[in-house]
Coordinates of C-alpha atoms in Angstrom, one line a residue:
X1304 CA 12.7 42.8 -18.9
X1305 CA 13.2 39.1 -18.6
X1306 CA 16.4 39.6 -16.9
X1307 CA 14.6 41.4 -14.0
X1308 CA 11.7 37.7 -14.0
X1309 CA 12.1 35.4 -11.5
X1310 CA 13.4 32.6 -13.2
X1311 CA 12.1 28.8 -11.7
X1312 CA 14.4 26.9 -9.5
X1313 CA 15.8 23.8 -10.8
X1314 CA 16.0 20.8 -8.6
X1315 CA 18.9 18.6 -10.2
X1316 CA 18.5 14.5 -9.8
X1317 CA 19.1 14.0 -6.1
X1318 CA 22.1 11.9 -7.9
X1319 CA 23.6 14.9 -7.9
X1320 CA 23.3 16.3 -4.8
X1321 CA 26.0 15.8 -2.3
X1322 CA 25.8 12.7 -0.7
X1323 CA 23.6 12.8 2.8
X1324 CA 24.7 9.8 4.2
X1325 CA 28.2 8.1 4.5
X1326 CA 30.0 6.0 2.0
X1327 CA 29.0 2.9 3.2
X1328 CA 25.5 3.2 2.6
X1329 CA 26.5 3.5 -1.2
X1330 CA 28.9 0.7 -1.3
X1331 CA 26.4 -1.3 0.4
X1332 CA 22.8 0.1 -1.8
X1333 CA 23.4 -3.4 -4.3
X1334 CA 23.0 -5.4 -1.3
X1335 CA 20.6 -3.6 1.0
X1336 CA 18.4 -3.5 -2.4
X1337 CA 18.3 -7.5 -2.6
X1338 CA 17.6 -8.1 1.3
X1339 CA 14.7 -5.7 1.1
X1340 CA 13.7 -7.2 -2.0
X1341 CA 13.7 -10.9 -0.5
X1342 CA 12.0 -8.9 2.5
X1343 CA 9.3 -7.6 0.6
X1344 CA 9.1 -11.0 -1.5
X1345 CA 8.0 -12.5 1.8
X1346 CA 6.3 -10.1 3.0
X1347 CA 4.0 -10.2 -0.3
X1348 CA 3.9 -14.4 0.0
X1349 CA 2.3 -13.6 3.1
X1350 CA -0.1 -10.9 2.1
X1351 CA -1.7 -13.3 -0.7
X1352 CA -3.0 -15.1 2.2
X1353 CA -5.2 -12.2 3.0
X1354 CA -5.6 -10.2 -0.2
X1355 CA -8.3 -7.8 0.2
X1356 CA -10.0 -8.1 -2.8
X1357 CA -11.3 -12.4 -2.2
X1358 CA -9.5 -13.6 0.8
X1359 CA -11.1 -11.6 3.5
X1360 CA -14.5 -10.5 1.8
X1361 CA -14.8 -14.1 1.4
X1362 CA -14.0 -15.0 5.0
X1363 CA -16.4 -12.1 6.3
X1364 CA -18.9 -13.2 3.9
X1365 CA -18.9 -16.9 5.2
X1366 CA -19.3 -15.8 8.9
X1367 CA -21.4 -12.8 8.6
X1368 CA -23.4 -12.2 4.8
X1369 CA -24.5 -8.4 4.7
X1370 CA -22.7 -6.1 2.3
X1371 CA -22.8 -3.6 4.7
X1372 CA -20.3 -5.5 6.9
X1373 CA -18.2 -6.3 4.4
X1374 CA -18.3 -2.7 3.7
X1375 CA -16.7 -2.0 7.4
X1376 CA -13.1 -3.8 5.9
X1377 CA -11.5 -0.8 3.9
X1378 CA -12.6 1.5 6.8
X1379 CA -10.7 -0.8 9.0
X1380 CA -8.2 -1.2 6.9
X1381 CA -6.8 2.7 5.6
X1382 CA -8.2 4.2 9.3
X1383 CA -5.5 2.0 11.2
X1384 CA -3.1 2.2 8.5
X1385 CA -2.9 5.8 8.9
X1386 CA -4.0 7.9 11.8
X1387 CA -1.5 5.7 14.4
X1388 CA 1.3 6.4 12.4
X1389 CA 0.6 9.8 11.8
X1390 CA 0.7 10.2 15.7
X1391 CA 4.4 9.1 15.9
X1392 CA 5.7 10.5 12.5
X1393 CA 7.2 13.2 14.9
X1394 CA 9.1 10.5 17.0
X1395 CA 10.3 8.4 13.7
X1396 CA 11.9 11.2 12.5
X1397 CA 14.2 11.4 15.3
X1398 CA 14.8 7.6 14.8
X1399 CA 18.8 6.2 14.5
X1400 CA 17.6 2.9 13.1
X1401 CA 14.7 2.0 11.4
X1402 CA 15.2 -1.8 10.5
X1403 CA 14.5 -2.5 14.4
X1404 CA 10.8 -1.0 14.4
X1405 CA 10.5 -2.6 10.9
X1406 CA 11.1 -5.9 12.0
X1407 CA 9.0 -5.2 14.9
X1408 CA 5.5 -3.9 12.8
X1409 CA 6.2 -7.0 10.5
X1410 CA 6.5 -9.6 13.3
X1411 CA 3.2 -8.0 14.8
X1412 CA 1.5 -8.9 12.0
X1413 CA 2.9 -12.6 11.9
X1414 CA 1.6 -12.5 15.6
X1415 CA -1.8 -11.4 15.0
X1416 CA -2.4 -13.9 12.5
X1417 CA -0.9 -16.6 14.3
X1418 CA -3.7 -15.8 17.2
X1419 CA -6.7 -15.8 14.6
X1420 CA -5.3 -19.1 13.5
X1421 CA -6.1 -20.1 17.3
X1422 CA -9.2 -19.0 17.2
X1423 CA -10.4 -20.4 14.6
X1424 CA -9.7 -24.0 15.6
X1425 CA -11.0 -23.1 18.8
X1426 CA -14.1 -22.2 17.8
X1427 CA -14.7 -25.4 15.9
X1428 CA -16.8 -25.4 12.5
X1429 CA -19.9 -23.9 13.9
X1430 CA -18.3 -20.2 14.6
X1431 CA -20.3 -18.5 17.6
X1432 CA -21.4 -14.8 16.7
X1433 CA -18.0 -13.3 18.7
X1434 CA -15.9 -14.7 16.0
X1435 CA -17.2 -12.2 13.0
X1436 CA -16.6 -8.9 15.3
X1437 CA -13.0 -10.5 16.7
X1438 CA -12.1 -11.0 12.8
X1439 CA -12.7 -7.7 12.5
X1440 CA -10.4 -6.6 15.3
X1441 CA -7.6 -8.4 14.2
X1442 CA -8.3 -7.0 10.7
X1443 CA -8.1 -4.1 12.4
X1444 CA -5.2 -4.1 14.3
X1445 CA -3.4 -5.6 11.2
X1446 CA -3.6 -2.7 9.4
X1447 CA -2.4 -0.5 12.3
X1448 CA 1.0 -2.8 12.2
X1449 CA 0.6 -2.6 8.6
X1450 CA 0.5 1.5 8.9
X1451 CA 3.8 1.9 11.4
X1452 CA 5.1 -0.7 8.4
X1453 CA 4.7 1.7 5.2
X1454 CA 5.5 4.6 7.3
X1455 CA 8.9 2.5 8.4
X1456 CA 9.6 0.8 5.6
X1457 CA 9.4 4.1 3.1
X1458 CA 11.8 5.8 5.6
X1459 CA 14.4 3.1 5.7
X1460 CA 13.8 2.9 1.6
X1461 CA 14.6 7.0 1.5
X1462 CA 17.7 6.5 3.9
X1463 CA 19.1 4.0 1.9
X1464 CA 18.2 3.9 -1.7
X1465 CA 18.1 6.5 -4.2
X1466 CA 16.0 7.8 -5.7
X1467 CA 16.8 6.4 -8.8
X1468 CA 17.1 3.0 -7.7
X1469 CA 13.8 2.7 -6.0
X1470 CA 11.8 1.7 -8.9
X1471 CA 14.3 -1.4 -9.4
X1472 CA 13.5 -2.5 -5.7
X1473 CA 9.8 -2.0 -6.9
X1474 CA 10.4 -4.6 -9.9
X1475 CA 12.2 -7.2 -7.9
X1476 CA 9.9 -7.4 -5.2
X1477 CA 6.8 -7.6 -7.4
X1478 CA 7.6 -9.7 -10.3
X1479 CA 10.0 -12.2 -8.6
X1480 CA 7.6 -12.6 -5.7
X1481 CA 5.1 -13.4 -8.6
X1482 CA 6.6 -17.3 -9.5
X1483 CA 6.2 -18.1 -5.8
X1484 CA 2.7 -16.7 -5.2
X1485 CA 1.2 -18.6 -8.4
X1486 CA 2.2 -21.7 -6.9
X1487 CA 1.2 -21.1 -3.8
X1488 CA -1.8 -20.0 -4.7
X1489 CA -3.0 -22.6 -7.0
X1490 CA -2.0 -25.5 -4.8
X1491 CA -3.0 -24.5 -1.4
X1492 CA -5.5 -21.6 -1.8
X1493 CA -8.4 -23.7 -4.1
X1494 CA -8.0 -26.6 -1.3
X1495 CA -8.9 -24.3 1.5
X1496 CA -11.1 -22.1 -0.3
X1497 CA -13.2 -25.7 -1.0
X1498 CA -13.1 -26.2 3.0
X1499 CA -13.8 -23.0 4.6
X1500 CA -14.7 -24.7 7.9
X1501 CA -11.2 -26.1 8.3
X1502 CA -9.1 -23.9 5.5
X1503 CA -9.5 -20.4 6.4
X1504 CA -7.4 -21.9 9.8
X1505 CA -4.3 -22.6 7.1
X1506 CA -4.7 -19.3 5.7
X1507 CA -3.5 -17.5 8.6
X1508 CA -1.5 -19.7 9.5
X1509 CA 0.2 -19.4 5.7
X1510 CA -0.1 -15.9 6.6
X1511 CA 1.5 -15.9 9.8
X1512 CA 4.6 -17.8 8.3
X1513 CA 5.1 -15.4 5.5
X1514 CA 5.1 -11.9 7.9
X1515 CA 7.5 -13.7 10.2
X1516 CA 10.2 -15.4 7.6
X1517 CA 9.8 -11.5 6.4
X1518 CA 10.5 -9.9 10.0
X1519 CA 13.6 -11.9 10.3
X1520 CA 15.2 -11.5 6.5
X1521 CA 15.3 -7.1 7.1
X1522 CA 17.6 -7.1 10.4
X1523 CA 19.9 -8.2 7.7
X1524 CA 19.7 -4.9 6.3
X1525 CA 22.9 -2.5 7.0
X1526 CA 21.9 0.3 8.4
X1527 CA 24.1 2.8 10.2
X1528 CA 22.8 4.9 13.0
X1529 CA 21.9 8.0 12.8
X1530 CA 23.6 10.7 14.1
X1531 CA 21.5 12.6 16.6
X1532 CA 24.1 14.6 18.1
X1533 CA 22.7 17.2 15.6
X1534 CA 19.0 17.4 16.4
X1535 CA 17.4 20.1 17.8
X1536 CA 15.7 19.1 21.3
X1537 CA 12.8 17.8 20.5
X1538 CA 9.8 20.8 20.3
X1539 CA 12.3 23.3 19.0
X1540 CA 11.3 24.6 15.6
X1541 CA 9.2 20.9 16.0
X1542 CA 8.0 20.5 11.5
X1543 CA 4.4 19.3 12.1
X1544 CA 2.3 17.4 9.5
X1545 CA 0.1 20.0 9.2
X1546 CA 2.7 22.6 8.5
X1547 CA 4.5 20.5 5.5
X1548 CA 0.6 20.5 4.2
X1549 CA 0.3 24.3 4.8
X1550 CA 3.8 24.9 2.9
X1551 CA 4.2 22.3 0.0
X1552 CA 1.6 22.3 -2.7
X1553 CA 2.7 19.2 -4.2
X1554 CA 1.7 17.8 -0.8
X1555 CA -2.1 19.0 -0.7
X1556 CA -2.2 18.4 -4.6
X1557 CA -1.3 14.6 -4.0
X1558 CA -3.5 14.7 -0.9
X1559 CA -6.8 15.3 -3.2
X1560 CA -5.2 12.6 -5.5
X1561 CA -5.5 10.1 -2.8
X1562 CA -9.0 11.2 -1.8
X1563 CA -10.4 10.4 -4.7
X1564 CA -7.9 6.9 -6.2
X1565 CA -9.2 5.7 -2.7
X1566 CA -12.7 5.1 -4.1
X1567 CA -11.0 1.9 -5.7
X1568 CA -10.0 1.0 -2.7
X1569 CA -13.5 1.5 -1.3
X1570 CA -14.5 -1.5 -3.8
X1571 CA -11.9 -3.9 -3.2
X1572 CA -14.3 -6.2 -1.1
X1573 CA -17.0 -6.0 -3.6
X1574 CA -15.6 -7.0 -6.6
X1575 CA -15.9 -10.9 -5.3
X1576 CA -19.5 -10.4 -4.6
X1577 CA -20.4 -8.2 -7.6
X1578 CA -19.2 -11.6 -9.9
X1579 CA -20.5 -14.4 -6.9
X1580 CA -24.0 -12.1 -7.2
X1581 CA -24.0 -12.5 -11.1
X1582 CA -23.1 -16.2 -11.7
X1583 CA -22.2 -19.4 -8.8
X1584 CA -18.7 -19.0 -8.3
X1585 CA -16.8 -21.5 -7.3
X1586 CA -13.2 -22.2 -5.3
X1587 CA -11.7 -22.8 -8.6
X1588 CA -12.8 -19.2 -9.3
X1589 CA -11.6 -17.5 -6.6
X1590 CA -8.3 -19.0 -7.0
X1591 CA -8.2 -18.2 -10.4
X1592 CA -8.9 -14.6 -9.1
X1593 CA -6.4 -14.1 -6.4
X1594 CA -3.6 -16.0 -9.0
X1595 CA -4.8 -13.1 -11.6
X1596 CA -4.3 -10.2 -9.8
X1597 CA -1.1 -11.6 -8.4
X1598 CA 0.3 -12.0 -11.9
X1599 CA -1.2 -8.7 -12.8
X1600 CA 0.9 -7.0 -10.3
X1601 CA 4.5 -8.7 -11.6
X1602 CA 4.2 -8.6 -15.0
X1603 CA 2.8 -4.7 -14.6
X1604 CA 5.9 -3.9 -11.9
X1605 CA 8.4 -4.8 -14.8
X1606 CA 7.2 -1.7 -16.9
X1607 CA 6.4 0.7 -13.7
X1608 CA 9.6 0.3 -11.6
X1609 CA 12.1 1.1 -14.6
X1610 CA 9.7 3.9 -15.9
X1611 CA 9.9 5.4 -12.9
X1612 CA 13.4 5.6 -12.2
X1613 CA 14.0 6.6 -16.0
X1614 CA 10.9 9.3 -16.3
X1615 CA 10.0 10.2 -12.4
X1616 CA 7.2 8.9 -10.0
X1617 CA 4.6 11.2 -11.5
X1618 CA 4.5 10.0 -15.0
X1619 CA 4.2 6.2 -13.5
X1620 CA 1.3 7.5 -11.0
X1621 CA -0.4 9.0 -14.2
X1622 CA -0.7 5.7 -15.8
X1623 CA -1.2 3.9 -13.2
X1624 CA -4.2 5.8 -11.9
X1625 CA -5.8 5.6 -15.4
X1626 CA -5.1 2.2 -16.4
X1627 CA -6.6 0.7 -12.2
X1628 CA -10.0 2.8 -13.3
X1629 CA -10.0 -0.2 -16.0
X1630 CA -11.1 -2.4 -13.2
X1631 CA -14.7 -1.2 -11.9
X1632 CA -15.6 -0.6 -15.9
X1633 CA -14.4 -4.2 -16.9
X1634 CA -16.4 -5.4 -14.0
X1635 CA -19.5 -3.3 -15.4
X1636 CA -19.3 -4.7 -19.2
X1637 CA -18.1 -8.3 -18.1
X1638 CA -21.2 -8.8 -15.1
X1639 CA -23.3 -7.6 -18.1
X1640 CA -22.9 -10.5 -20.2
X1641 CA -25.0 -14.2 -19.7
X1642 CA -23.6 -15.7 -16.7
X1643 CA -21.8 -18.9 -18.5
X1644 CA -19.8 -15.8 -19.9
X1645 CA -19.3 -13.3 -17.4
X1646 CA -18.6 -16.4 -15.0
X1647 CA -15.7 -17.5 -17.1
X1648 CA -14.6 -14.4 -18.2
X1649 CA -14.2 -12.2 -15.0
X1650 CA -11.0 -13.2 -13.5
X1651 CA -9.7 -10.3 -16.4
X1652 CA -11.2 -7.8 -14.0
X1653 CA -8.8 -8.5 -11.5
X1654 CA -5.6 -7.8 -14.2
X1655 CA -6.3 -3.8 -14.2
X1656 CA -6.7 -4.0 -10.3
X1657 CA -3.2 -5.3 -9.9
X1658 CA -2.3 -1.8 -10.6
X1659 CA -4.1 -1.0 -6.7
X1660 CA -1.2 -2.0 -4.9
X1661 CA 1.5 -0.1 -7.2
X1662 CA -0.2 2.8 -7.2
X1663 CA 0.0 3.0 -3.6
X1664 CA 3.5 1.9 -3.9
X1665 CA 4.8 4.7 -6.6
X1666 CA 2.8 7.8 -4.6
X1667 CA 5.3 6.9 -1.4
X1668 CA 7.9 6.8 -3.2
X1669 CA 6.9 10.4 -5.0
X1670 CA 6.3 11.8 -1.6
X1671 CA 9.7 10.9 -0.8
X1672 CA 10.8 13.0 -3.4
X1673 CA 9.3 16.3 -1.9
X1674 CA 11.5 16.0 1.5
X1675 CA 14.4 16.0 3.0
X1676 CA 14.9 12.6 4.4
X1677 CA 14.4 13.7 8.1
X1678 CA 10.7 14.4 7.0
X1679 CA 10.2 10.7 5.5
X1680 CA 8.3 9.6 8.2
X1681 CA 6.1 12.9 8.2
X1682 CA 5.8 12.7 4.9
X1683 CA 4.8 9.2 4.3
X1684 CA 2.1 9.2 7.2
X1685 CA 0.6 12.0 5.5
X1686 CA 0.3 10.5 2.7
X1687 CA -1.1 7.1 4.9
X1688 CA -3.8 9.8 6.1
X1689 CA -4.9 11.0 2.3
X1690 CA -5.4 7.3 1.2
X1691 CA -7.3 6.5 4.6
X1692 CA -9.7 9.9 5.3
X1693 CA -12.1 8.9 2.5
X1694 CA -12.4 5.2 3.1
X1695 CA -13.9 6.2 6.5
X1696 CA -17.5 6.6 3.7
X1697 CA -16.9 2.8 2.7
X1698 CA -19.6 1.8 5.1
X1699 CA -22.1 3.8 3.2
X1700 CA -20.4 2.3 -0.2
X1701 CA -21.8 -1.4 1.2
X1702 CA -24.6 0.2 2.0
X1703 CA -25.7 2.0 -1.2
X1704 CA -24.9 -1.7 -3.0
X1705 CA -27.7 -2.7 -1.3
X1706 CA -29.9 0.2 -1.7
X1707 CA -29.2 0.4 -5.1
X1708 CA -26.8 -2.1 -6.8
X1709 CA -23.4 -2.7 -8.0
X1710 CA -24.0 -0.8 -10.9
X1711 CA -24.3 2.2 -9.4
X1712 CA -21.6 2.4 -7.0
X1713 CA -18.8 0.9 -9.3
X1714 CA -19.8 3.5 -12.1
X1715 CA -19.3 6.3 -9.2
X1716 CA -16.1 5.0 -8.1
X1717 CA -14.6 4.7 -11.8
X1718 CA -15.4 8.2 -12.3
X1719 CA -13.9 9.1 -9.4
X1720 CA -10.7 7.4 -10.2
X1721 CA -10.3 9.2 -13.9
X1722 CA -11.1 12.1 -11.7
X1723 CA -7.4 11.4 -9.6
X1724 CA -5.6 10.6 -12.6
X1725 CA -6.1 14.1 -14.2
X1726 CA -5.5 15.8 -11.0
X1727 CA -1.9 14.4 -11.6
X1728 CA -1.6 16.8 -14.2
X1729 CA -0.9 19.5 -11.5
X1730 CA 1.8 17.7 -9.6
X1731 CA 5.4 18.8 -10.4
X1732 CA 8.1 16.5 -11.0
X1733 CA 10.0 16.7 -7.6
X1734 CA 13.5 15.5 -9.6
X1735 CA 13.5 18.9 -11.5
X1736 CA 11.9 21.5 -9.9
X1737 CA 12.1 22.7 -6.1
X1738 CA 8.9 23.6 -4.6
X1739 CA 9.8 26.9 -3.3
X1740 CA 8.5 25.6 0.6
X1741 CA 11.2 23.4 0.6
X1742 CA 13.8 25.9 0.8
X1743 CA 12.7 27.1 3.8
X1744 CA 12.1 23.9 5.9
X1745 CA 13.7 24.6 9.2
X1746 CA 15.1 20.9 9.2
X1747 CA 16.7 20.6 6.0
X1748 CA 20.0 19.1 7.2
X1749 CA 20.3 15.4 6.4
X1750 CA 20.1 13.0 9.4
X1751 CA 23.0 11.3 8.9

């Protein structure tokens, strides 16, 4: 009887497997790992000079005031992050080099922010009323560049790293780039914060400095080119994003796990106006806030990154998930308290929500698991896509604050966080077992 069962097939550790790519790229994974770390380190030094959760709900606050407006940045933010991407996944999978666009995306974004610097000492400290809706744009077209950038960046990461390894590139890029952001932070960010007039002009300046010293630090990268005499022509037996979601159920499972962890997400510009609502906060406290979740994010990457190469992406995404729902409930109990209190005690909020940015971080690198390299890019801009979909609602999330109050809405989006992390119990572990779609993906040789 049980010799006549299917028995379950058995993905070993992609260690294991025979080697995609050529030698090279293994004698040279040590050193690829530290330039993309350094990369990354920059590239972070540059994103605390817009972190989503103070910087720019603070910026849009000071030139516009309704919540509903503020409400407008995650939809900006996860709809160009992921439907552009997802409309050249296709191409990128036919790329040879990947460090080229990479450098590219990042250097867009130094660009962009160099031109809102611009602006904003054009404009002078009265800002007309075209200056709120042309932050927006460049918002908006940040997180396009910041879309093909994931999308890239995850592909070049698969090509070149295993497996294994990736959760070390995780640490070093979070932790170390944790010493440099403090500083930073506490000597430049409460100065400007105190002069918004004049100071939100060095932020994106700051800004612009950090995406650019990070655009030139990956052409360091070695990267061979892939060889394409092997492709099919392009349209033959063409592996559309809609057929990996048809085939792989790991896929749509991990899809409804980013519908739902995007509810966090849909509260990252709120949490500075839930505490400036509930006591007078001051630059001192948002500095303290950005410095917080900064830390948070280091000191949290030196458990995730090895835990994840050691036990697989899906345990870390687990915890992760759980432990970021931490964040709307703190907010709840700590905003309930007299305001000398809550004011002095909610920077703690913004530990748990250092997870955010990891767990975003550990469910790319798990979809990278479920693939062949070739279907990186699809891959990862689906992924883009499941984070993005819901946030399109974060309108109505500003909204309902002010029909209703913070309360409310953060007690809906906690719930629907917990409600992600037990969806997690469905995923397989990719390193052990083969989702039987895979075996039948009509572009399962390796690129290189």
């Amino acid at each position: 009887m049980n010799a006549c069962r299917p028995q379950p097939k058995v993905r070993p550790s992609q260690s294991d497997l025979p080697d995609p790519y050529p030698n090279q790229v293994a004698e040279r994974e040590s050193a690829n790992v530290l330039i993309l770390a350094v990369h990354q380190i920059l590239f972070r030094l540059g994103w605390l000079f817009k972190t989503e959760t103070v910087v720019v709900p603070t910026l849009v606050d000071y030139i516009a005031g309704p919540a509903w407006v503020r409400g407008w940045l995650p939809t900006f933010s996860r709809l160009g992050q992921s439907l552009p991407p997802l409309l050249f996944s296709d191409r990128w999978g036919q790329c040879g080099r990947f460090k080229w666009h990479l450098a590219a995306s990042t250097g867009l974004m130094a660009v962009l922010f160099a031109g809102a610097a611009w602006m904003w000492r054009l404009t002078g400290p009265a800002k007309p009323w075209w200056v709120c809706p042309a932050v927006l744009a460049v918002y908006f077209g940040f997180f396009v560049a910041n879309g093909f950038y994931q999308v890239l960046f995850g592909s070049l990461q698969g090509k070149l790293i295993r497996p294994e390894r990736r959760g070390q590139l995780l640490q070093l890029s979070t932790f170390v780039g944790t010493i440099p952001s403090v500083i930073l932070g506490w000597f430049l960010l409460r100065r400007w914060f105190a002069d918004p007039a004049n100071g939100f002009g060095y932020i994106f300046v700051a800004a612009a400095i950090g995406f650019g010293s990070s655009a030139l630090v990956v052409l360091a990268v070695w990267e061979p080119r892939r060889d394409r005499s092997r492709d099919k022509p392009r349209g033959e037996h063409a592996y559309h994003w809609w057929t990996a979601i048809r085939q792989d159920k790991d896929l749509r499972q991990l899809l409804a796990i980013c519908f739902f962890v995007s509810a966090n997400w849909m509260l990252t510009p709120h949490y500075q106006a839930f505490g400036r609502a509930r006591f007078e906060a001051t630059a001192g406290h948002l500095t303290v806030w950005v410095i917080a979740q900064s830390v948070a994010v280091g000191i949290f990457s030196l458990a995730v990154g090895p835990l994840a190469d050691w036990k697989g992406n899906r345990l870390a995404m687990r915890i992760l998930i759980f432990g970021s729902a931490i964040s709307p409930l703190a907010a709840l109990g700590i905003t309930s308290l007299p305001a000398h209190i809550s004011g002095q005690w909610y920077w703690l909020v913004y530990l748990p929500l250092g997870l955010a940015p990891l767990v975003n971080r550990v469910i790319f690198n798990y979809a990278l698991e479920l693939c062949e390299p070739q279907l990186h890019p699809a891959y990862q801009s689906i992924v883009n896509l499941g984070l993005a979909l819901p946030l399109a609602f974060s309108p109505i999330f500003g909204w309902l604050i002010d029909a209703t109050s913070f309360e409310v809405v953060f007690s809906l989006a906690a719930l629907s966080v917990l409600g992600a992390g037990m969806l997690t119990f469905g995923l397989a572990e990719p390193r052990y077992r083969l989702p039987e779609p895979m075996a039948a993906h009509p572009s399962a040789e390796s690129p290189e």
